Coordinates of C-alpha atoms in Angstrom, one line a residue:
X1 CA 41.6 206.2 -34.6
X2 CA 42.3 203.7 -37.8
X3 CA 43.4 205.5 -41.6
X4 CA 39.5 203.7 -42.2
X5 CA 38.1 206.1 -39.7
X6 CA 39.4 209.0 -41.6
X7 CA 38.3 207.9 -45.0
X8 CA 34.7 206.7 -43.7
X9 CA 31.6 207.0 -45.7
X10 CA 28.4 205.8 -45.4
X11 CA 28.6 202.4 -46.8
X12 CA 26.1 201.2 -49.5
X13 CA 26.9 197.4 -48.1
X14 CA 27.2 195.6 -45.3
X15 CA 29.5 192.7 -45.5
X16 CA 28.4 189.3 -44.0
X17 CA 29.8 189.5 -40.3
X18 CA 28.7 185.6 -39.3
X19 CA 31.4 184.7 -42.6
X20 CA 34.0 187.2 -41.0
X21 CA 33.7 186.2 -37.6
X22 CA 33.2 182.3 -38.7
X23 CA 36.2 181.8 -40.8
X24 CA 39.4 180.3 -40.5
X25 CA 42.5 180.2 -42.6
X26 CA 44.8 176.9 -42.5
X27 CA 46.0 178.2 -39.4
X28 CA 42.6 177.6 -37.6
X29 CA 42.8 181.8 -37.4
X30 CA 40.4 184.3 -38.6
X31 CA 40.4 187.3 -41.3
X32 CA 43.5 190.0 -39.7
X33 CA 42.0 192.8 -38.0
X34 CA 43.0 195.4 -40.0
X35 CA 41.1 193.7 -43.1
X36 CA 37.4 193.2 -40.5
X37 CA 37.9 196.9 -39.5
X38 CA 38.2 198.0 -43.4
X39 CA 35.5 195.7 -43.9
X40 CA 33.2 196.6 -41.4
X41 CA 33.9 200.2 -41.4
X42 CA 33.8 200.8 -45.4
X43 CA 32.2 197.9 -47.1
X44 CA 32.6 197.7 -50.7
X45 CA 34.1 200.0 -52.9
X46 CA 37.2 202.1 -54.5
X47 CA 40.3 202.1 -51.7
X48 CA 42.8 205.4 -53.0
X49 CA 41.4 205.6 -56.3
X50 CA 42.2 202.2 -57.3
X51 CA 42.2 198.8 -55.6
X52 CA 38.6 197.1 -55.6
X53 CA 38.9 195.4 -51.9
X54 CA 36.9 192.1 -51.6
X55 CA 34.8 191.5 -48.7
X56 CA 32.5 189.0 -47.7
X57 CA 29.3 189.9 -49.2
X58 CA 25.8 187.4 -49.0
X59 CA 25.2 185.9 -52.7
X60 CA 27.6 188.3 -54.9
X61 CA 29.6 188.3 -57.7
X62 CA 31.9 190.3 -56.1
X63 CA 32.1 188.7 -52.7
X64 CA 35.5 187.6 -51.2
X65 CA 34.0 184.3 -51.2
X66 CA 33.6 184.5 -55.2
X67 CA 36.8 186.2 -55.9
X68 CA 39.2 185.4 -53.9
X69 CA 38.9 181.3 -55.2
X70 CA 38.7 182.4 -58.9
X71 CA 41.3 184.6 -58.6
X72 CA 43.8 181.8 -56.4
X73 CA 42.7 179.2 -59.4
X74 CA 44.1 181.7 -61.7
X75 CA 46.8 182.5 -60.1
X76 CA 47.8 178.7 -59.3
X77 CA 47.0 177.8 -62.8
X78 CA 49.5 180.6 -63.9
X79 CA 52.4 179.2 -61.5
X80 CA 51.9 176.0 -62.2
X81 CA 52.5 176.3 -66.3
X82 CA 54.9 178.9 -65.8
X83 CA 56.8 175.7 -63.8
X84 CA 57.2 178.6 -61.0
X85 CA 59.8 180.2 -62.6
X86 CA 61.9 181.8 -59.8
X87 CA 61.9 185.0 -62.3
X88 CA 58.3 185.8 -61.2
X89 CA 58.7 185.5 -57.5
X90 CA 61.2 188.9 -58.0
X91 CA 61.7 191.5 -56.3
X92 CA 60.2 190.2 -53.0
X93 CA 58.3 186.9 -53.3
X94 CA 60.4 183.9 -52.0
X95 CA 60.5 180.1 -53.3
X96 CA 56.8 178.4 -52.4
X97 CA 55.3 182.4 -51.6
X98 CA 53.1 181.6 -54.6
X99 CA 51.2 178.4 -52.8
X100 CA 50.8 180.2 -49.8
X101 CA 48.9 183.4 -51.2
X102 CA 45.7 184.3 -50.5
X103 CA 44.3 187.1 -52.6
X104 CA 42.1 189.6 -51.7
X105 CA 41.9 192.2 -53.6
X106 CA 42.7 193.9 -57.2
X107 CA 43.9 197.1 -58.7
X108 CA 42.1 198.5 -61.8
X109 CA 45.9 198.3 -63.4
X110 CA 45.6 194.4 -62.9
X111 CA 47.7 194.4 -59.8
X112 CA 46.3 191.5 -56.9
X113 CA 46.8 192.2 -53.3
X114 CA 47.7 188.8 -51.5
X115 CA 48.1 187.7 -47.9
X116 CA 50.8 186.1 -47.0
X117 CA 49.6 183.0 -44.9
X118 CA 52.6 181.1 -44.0
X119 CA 53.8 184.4 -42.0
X120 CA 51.2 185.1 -39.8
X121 CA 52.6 188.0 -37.2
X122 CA 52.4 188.0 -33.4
X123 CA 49.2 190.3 -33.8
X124 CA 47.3 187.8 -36.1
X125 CA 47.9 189.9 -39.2
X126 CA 48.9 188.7 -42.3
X127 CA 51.9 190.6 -44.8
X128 CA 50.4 192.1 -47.8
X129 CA 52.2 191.3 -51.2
X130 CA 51.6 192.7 -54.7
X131 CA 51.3 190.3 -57.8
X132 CA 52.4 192.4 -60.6
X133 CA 49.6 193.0 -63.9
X134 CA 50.2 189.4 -65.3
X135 CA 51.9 188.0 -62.4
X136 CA 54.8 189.2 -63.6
X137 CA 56.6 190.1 -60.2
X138 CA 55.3 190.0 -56.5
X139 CA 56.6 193.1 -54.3
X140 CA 56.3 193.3 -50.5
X141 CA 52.9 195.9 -50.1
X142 CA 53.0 195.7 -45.8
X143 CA 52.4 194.2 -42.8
X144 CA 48.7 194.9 -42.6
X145 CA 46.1 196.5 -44.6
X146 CA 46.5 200.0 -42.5
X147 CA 50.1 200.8 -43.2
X148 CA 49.5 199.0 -47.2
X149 CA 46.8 202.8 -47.2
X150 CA 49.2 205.1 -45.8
X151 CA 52.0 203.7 -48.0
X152 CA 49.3 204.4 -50.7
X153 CA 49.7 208.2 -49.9
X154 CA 53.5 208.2 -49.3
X155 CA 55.5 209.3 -52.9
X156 CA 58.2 207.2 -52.1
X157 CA 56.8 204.0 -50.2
X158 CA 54.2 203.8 -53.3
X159 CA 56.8 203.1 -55.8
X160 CA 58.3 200.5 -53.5
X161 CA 54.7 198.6 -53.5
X162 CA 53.1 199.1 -57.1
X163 CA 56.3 200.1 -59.1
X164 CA 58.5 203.3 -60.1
X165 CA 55.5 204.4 -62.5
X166 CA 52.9 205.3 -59.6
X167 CA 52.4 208.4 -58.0
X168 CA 51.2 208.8 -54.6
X169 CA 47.5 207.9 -54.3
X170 CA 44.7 209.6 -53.0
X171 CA 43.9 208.7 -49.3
X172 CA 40.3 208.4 -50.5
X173 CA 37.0 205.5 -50.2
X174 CA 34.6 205.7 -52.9
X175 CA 31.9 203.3 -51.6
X176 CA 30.5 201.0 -54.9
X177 CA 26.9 199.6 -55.5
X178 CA 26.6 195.9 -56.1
X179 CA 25.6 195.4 -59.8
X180 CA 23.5 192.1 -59.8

């Protein structure tokens, strides 16, 4: 049984399963497991209270498909005029991390969660990292989307991931109506 098992709802939406099973990252491989089963099993919503976890959804505003481009522009755009200052690639990025981040989701505190797509692991998943609020800082989250939750709920793996101001989160789902 999956941490998405435990925290299943009834989800409001459905993502678009032909765009999950259809597409492929640089690597000619697919979306990591762990980020079909959250998407599959819990759909769109709240993920512990605070991270807004795009997935592909048919015609939305906020669809991976939308978000995840607008938010790589920005975050391009950012790195780009900043003259990728090695400054903002502390504590865990790593030179070139930025070009190579694929985001896919965002906190309400202004934090972006970001694959990792130059490391693929042996079991197709892709590392999580956190882009500070502002870019200012990207922090190793985890090696899939399962152990980023239950690092969520763990008081001292939390600060590691989001900062020394963050409490353990709730190990909750709050499943989210699209607004059109």
């Amino acid at each position: 049984m999956s941490v998405f098992d435990q925290l299943k709802k009834y989800p409001l939406t459905n993502p678009d399963g032909d765009y999950l099973a259809a597409y492929r990252f640089a690597d000619g491989k697919g979306f990591p497991s762990s980020y079909i089963d959250f998407a599959t099993h819990l759909g769109w919503g709240r993920l512990c209270g605070l991270f807004l976890i795009y997935v592909p959804l048919d015609q939305h505003s906020d669809s991976w498909t939308v978000r995840s481009p607008w938010i790589k522009q920005a975050m391009d755009n950012f790195y780009e005029e900043m003259e990728h200052d090695p400054f903002l690639l502390e504590p865990d990025g790593y030179a070139g991390i930025e070009s190579s981040l694929i985001p896919f989701a965002m906190s309400e505190n202004g934090e972006y969660l970001a694959w990792d797509s130059a490391h693929r692991s042996p079991d197709d998943e892709l590392p999580i990292y956190v882009l500070a609020a502002r870019m200012g800082g990207i922090r190793y989250g985890a090696a899939n989307l399962y152990h980023f939750v239950e690092k969520c709920g763990n008081e001292e793996a939390i600060k590691t991931m989001l900062g020394p101001g963050y409490p353990k989160l709730p190990l909750s789902f709050e499943p989210l109506l699209l607004q059109h």
